[in-house]
Every structure is written in C-alpha cells, then in structure tokens.
Coordinates of N, CA, C and O in Angstrom, one line a residue:
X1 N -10.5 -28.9 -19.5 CA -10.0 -27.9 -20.4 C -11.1 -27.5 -21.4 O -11.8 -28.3 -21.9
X2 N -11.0 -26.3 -21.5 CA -12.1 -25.7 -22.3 C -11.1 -25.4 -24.3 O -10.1 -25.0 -24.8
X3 N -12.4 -25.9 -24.6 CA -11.6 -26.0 -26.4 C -12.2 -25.3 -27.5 O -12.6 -26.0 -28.4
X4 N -12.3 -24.3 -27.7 CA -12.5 -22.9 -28.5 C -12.0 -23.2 -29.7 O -10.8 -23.2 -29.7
X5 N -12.5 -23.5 -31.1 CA -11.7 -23.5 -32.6 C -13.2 -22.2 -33.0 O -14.4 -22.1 -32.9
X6 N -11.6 -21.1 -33.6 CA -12.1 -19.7 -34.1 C -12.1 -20.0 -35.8 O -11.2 -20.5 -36.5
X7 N -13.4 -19.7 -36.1 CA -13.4 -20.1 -37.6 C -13.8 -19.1 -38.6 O -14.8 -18.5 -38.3
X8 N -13.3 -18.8 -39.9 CA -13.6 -17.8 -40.9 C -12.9 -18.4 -42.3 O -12.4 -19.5 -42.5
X9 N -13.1 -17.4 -43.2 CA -13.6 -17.8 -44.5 C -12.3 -18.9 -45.0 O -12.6 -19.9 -45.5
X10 N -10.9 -18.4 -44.8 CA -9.4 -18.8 -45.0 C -8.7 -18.8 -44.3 O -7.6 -18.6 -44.8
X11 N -8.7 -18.9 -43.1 CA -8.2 -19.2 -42.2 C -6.7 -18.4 -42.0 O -5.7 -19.0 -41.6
X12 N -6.7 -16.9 -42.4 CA -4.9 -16.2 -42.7 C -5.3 -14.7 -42.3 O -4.4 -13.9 -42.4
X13 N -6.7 -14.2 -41.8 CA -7.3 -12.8 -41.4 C -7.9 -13.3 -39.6 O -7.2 -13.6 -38.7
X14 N -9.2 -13.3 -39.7 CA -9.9 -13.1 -38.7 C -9.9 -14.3 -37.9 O -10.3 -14.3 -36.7
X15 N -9.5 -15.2 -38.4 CA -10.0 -16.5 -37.4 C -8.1 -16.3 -36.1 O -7.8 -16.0 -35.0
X16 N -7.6 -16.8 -37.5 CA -6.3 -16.5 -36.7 C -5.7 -15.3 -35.8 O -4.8 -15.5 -35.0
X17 N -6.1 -14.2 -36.0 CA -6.4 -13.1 -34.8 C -7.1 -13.7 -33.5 O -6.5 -13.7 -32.4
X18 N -8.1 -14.0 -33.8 CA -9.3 -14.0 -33.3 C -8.2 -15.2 -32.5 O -7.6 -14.7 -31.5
X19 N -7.9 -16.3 -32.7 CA -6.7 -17.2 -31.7 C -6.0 -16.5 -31.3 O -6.2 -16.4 -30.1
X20 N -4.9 -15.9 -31.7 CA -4.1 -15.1 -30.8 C -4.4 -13.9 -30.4 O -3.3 -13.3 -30.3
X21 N -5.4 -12.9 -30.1 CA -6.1 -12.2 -29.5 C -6.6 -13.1 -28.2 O -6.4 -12.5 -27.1
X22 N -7.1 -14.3 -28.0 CA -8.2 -15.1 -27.0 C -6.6 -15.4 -26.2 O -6.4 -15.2 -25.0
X23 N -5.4 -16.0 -27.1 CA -4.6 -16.8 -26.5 C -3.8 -15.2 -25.2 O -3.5 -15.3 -24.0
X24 N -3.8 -14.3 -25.9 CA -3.1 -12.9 -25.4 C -4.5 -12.4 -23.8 O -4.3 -12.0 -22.7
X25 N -5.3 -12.7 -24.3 CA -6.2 -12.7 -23.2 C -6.3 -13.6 -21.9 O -6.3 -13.4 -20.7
X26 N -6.5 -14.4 -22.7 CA -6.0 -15.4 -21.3 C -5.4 -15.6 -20.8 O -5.5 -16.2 -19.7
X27 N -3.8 -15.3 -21.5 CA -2.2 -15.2 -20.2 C -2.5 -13.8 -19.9 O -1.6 -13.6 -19.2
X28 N -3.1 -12.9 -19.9 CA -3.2 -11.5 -19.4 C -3.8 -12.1 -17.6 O -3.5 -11.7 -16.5
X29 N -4.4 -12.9 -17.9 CA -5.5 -13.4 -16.6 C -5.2 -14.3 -15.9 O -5.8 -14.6 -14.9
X30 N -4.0 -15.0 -16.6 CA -2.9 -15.7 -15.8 C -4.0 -17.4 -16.1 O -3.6 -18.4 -15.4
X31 N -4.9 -17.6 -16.8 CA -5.7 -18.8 -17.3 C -5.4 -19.4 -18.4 O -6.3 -20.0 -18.9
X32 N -4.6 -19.4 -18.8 CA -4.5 -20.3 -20.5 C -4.4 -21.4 -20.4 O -4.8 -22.1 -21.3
X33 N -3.9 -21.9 -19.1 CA -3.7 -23.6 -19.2 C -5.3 -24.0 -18.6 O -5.1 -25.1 -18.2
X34 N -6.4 -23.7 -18.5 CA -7.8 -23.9 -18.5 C -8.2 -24.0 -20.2 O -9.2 -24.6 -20.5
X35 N -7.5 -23.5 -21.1 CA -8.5 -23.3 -22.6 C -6.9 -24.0 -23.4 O -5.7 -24.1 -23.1
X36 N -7.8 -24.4 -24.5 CA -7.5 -25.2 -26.1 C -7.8 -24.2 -27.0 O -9.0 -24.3 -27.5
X37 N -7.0 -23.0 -27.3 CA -7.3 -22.3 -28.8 C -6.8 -23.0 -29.9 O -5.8 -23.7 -29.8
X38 N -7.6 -22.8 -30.9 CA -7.3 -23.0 -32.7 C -8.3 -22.5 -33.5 O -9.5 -22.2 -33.0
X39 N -8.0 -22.3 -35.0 CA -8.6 -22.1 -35.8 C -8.5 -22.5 -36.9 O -7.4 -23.0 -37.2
X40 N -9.5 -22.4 -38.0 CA -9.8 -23.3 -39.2 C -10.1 -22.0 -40.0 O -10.0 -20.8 -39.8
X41 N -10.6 -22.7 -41.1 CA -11.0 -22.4 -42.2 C -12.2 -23.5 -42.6 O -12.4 -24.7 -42.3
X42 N -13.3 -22.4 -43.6 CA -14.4 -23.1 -43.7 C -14.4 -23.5 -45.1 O -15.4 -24.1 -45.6
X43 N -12.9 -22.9 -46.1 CA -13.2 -23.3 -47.8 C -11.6 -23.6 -47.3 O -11.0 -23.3 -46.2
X44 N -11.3 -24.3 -48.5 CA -9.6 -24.9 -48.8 C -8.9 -24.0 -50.1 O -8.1 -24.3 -51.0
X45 N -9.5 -22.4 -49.7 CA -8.6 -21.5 -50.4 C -7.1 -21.6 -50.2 O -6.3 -22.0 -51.1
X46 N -6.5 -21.0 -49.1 CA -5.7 -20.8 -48.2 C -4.9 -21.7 -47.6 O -3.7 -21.4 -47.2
X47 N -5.7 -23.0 -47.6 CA -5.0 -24.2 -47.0 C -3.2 -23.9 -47.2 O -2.6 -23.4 -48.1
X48 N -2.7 -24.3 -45.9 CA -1.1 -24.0 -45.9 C -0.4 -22.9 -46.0 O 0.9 -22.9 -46.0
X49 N -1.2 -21.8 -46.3 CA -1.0 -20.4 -45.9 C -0.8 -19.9 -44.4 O -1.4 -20.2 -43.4
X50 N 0.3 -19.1 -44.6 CA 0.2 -18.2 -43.0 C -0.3 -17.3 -43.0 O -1.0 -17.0 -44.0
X51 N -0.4 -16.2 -41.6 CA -1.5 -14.9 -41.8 C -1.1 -14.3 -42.6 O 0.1 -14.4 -43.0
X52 N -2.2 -13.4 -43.0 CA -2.1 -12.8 -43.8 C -1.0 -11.4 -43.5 O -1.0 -10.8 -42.4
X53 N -0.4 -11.1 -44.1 CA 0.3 -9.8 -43.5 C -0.2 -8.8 -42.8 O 0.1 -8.5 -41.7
X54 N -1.0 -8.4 -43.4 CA -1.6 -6.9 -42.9 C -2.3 -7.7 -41.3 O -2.5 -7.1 -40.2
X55 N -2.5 -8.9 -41.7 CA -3.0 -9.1 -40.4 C -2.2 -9.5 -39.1 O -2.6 -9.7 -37.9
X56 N -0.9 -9.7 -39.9 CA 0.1 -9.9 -38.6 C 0.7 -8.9 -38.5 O 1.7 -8.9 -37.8
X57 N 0.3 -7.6 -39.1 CA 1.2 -6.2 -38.5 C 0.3 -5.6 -37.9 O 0.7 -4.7 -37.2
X58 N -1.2 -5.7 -37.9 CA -2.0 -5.2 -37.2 C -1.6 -5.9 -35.6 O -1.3 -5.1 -34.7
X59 N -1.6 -7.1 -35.4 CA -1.1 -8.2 -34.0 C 0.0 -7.6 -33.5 O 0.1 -7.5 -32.2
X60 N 0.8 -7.3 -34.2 CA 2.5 -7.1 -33.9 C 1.7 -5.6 -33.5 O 1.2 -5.7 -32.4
X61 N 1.6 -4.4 -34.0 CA 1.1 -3.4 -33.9 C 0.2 -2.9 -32.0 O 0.2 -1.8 -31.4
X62 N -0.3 -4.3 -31.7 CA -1.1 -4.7 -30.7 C -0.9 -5.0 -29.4 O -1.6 -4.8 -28.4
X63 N 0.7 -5.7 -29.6 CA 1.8 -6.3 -29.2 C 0.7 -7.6 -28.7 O 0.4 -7.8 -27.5
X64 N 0.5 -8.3 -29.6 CA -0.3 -10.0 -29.9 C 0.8 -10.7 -30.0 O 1.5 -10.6 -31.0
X65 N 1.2 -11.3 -29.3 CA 2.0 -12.5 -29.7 C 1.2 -13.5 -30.8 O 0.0 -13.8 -31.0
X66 N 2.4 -13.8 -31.5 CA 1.8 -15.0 -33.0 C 2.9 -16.0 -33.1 O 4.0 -15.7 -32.5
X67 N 2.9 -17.1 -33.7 CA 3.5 -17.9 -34.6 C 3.2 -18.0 -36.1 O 2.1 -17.9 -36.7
X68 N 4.3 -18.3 -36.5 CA 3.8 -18.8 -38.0 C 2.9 -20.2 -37.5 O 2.9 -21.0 -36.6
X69 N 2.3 -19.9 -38.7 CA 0.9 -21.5 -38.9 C 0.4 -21.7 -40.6 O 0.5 -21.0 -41.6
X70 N 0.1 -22.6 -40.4 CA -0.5 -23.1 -42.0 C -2.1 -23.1 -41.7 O -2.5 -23.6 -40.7
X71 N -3.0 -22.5 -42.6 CA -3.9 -22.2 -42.2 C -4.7 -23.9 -43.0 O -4.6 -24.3 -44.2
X72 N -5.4 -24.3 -42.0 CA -6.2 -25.1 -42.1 C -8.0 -25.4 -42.5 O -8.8 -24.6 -42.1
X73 N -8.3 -26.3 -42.9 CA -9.9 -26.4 -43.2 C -10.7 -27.3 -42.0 O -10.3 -28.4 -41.6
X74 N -11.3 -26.8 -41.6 CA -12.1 -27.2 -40.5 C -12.8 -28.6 -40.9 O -13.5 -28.5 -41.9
X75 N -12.8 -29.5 -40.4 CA -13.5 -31.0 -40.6 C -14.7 -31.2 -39.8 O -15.3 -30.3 -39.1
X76 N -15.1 -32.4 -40.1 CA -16.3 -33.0 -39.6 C -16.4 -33.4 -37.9 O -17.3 -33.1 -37.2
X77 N -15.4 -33.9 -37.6 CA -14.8 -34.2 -36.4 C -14.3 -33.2 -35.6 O -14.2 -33.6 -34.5
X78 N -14.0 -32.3 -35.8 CA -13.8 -30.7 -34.8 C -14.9 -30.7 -34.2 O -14.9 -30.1 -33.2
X79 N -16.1 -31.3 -34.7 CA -16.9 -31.0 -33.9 C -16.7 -31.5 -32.3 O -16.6 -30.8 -31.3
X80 N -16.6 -32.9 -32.6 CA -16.5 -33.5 -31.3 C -15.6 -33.0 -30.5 O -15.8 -33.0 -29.3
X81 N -14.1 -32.6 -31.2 CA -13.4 -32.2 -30.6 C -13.2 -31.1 -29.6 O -12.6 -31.0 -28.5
X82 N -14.1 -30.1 -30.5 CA -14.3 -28.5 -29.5 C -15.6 -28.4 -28.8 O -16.6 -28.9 -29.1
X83 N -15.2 -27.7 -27.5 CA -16.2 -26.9 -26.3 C -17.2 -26.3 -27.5 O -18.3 -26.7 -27.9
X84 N -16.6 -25.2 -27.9 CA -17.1 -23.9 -28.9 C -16.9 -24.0 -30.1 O -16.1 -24.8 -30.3
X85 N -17.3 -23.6 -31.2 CA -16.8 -23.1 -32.7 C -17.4 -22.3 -32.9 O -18.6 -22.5 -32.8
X86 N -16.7 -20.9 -33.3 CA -16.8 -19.9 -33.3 C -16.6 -19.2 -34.7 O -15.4 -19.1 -35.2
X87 N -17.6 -18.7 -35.2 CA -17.6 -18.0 -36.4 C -17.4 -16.4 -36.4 O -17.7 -15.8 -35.3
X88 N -16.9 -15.8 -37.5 CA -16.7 -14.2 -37.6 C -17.9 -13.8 -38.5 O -18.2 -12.7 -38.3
X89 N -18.7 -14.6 -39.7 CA -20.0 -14.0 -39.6 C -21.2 -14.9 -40.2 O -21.2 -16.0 -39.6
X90 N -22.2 -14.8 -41.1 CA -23.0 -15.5 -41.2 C -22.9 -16.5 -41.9 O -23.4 -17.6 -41.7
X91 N -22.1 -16.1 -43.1 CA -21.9 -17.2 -44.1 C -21.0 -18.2 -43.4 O -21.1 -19.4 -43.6
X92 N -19.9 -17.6 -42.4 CA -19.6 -18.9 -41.8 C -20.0 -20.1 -40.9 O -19.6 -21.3 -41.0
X93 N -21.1 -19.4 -40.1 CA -21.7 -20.0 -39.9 C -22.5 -21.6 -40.5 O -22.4 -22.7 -40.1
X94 N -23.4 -21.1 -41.5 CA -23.9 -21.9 -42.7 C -23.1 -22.7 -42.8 O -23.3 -23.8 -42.3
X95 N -21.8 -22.4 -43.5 CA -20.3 -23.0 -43.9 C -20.1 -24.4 -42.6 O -19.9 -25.6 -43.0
X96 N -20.1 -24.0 -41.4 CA -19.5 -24.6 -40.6 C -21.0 -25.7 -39.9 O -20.7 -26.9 -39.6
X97 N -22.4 -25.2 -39.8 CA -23.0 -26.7 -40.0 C -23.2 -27.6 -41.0 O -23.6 -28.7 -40.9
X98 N -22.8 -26.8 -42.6 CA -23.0 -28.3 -43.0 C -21.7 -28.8 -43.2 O -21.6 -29.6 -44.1
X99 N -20.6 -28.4 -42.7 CA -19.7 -29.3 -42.6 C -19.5 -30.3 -41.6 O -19.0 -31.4 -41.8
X100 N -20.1 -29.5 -40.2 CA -20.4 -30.5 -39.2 C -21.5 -31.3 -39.0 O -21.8 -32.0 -38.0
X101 N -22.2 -31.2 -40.5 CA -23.5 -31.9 -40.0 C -24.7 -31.5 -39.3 O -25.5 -32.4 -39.0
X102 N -24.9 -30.0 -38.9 CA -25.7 -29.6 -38.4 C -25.0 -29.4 -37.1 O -23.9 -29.7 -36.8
X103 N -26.0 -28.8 -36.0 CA -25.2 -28.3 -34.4 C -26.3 -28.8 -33.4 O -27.2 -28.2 -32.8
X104 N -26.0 -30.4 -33.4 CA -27.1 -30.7 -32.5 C -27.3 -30.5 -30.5 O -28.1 -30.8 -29.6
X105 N -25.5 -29.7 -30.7 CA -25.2 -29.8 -29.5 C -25.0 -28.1 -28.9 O -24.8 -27.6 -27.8
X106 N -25.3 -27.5 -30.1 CA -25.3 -25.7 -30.0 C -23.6 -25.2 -29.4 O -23.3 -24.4 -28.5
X107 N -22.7 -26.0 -30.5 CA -21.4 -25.6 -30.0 C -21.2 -24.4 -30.8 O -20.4 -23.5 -30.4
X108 N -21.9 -24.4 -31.9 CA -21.6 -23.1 -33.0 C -22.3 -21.7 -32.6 O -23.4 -21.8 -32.2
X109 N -22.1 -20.9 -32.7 CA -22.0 -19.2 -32.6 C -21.1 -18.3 -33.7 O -20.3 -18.6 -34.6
X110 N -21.6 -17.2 -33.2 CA -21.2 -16.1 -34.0 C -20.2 -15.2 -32.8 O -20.6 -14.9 -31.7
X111 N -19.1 -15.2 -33.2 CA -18.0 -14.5 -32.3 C -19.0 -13.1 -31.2 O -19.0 -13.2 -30.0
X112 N -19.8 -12.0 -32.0 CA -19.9 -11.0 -31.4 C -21.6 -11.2 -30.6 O -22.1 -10.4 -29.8
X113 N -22.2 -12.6 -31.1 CA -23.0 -13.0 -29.7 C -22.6 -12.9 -28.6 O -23.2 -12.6 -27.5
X114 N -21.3 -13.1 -28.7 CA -21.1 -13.5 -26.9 C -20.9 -12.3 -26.0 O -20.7 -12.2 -24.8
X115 N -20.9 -10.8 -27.6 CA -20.5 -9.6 -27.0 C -22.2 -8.7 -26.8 O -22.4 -7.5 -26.7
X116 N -23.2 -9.6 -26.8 CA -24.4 -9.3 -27.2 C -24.6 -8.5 -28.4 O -25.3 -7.5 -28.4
X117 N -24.1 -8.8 -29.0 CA -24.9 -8.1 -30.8 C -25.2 -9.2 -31.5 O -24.7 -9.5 -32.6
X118 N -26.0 -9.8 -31.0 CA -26.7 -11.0 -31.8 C -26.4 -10.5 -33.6 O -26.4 -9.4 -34.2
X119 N -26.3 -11.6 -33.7 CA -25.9 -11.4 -35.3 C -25.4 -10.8 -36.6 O -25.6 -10.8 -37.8
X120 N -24.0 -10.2 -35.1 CA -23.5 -9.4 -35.9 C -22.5 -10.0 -36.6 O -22.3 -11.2 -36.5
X121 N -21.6 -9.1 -37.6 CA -20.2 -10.2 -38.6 C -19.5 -9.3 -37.9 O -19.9 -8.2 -37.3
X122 N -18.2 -9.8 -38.0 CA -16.9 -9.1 -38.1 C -16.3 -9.3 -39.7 O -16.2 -10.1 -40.5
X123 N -16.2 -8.2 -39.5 CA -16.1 -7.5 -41.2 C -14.9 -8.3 -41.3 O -14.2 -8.5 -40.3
X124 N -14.7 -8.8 -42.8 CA -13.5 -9.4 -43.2 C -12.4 -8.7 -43.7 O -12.2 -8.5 -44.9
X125 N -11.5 -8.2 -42.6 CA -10.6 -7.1 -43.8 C -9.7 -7.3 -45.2 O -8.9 -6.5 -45.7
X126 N -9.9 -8.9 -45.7 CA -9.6 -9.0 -46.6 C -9.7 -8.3 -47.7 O -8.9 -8.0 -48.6
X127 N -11.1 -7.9 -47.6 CA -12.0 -7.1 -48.4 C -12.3 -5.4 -47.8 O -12.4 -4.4 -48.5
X128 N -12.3 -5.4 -46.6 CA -12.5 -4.3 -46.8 C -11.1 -3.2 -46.3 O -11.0 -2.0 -46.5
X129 N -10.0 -4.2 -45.6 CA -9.0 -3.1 -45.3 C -8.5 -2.5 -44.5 O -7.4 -2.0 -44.6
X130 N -9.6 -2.5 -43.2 CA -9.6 -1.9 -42.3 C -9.3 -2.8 -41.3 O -10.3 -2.7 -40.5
X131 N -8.4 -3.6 -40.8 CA -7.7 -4.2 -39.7 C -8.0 -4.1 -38.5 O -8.1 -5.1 -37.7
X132 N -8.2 -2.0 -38.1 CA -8.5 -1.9 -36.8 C -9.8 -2.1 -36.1 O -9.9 -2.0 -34.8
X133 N -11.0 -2.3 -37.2 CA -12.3 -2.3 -36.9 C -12.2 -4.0 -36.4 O -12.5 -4.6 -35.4
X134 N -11.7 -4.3 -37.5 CA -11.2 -6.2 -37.8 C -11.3 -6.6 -35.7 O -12.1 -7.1 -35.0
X135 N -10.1 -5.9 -35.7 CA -8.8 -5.8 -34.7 C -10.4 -5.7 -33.1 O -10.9 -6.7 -32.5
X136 N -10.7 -4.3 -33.0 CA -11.7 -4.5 -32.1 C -12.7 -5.0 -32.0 O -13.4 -4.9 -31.0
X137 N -12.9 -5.6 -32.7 CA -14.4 -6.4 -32.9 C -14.1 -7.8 -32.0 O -14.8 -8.3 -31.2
X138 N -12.9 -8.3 -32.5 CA -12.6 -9.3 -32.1 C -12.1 -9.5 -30.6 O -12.5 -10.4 -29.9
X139 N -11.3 -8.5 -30.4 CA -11.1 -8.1 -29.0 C -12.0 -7.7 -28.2 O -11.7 -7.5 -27.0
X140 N -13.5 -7.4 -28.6 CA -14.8 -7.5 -27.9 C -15.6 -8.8 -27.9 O -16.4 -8.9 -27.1
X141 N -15.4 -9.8 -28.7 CA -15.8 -10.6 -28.7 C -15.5 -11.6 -27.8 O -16.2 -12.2 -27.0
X142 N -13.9 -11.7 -28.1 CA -13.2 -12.3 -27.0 C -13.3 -12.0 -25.6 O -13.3 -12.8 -24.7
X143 N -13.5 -10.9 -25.4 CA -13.7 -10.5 -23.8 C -14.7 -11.0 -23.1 O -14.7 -11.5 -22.0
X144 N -15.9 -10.7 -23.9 CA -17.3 -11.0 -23.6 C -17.2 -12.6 -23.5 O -17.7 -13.1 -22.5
X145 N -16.3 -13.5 -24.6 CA -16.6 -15.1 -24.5 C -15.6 -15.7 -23.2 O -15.6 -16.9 -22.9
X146 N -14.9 -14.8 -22.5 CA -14.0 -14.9 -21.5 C -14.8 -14.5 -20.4 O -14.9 -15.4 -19.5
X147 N -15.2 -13.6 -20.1 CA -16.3 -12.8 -19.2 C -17.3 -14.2 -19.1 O -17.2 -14.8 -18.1
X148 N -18.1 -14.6 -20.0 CA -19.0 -15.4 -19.9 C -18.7 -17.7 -19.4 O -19.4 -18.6 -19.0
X149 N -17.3 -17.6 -19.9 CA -16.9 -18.7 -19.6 C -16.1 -18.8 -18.4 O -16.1 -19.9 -17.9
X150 N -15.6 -18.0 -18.0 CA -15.5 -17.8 -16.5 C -16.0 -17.4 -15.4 O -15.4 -17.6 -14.4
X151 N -17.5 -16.6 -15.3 CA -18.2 -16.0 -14.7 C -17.7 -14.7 -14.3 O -18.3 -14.1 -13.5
X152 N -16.5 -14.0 -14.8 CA -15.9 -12.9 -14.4 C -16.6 -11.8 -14.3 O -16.0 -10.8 -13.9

C-alpha cells in the first residue's frame, strides 16, 4: 500500500482537497485499496477544525466526495509512516523538514512537481479566494502523482 499525507498551512483549504480530490481519483480507476490518503497541517492554527467552507462547496460543486474531519498538525513520525508528503507550496515545504527533521529519504515534494512545474505553489485560497484555480491545480497535481505512481 502506497501512503500519500497531503500537507498545507491549516489543514481546512488545500491539503484536505488535495485528499479527497486523490481519494475521487483513484475510485475513478477502480485503485484505492492500493493507496493511504491523509492530510496534516504544518502550524496548530486550525487544529480540530473542519474544511473550510468555501472549500467544501468548491468539492461538493465538483461532485468530490468528503467527510467531516478535524484538521490535524503533522508530526515527526509521519515521516516514517508515509510513501510521500506532499506540500501545496514553498513555505510548506521548509515547515514540513524541520518538523521531520530534514528528508533524508526524499519523501517530501511540492504537489505541482509531479505535474512538472518544478516549484510551483498552489495558491492558498484562503487568501486569495479563488477556489477554482485552488481546485485545478490540485487536480493536476494529482493526476500527474497518479500517472507517475502507477506508470499509467
């Protein structure tokens, strides 16, 4: 089983998309019971928050299946636990090796590497609003890290 934790700033916008977006993808392909989705948070703003709204009417909008969740802070030990950890942009990144201690194992990335835009962010719509840009980015990212973990 392959184990994917999608990580961003509070864990109630993009990370949690970014899970049920991958999770909506991979029952499309009839593979989910091959993958472990989740997602974190890289500050304890949010901790025990659910998504954010706008970000669950963008999903619903999508027709994303979701659950309610408490949004979580990512630990030291996720490391060991996940295949991948997967950031939405730079500062999370940063955020997420020194919480892990550094990435001696190169499990960490940036979500839209795997869509080749090295280095690109997915804009946070917390701030900026825009859900649908949110929305495809992520849905590109996902494809490409599905494309690439499956050889499809």
């Amino acid at each position: 089983m392959i184990k994917i934790l999608f990580v961003c700033h509070g864990n109630i916008c993009r990370s949690p998309m970014a899970e049920f977006i991958m999770k909506k993808c991979l029952a499309d392909q009839s593979i989910e019971n091959l993958f472990f989705i989740d997602s974190a948070a890289t500050t304890r703003e949010e901790i025990g928050n659910d998504i954010y709204p706008p970000a669950k009417r963008k999903l619903t909008e999508m027709k994303i299946p979701f659950a309610r969740r408490a949004a979580r802070q990512m630990v030291r030990s996720d490391y060991s636990r996940y295949d991948y950890i997967i950031g939405m942009d730079e500062e999370n990144l940063y955020d997420m090796r020194r919480i892990c201690g550094g990435d001696p194992d190169r499990k960490i990335s940036l979500l839209l590497d795997w869509a080749k835009r090295k280095g690109s962010n997915v804009a946070d719509p917390w701030y900026t609003g825009n859900f649908d840009v949110t929305y495809n980015d992520i849905l590109e990212g996902c494809t490409a890290l599905i494309a690439s973990l499956t050889n499809i």
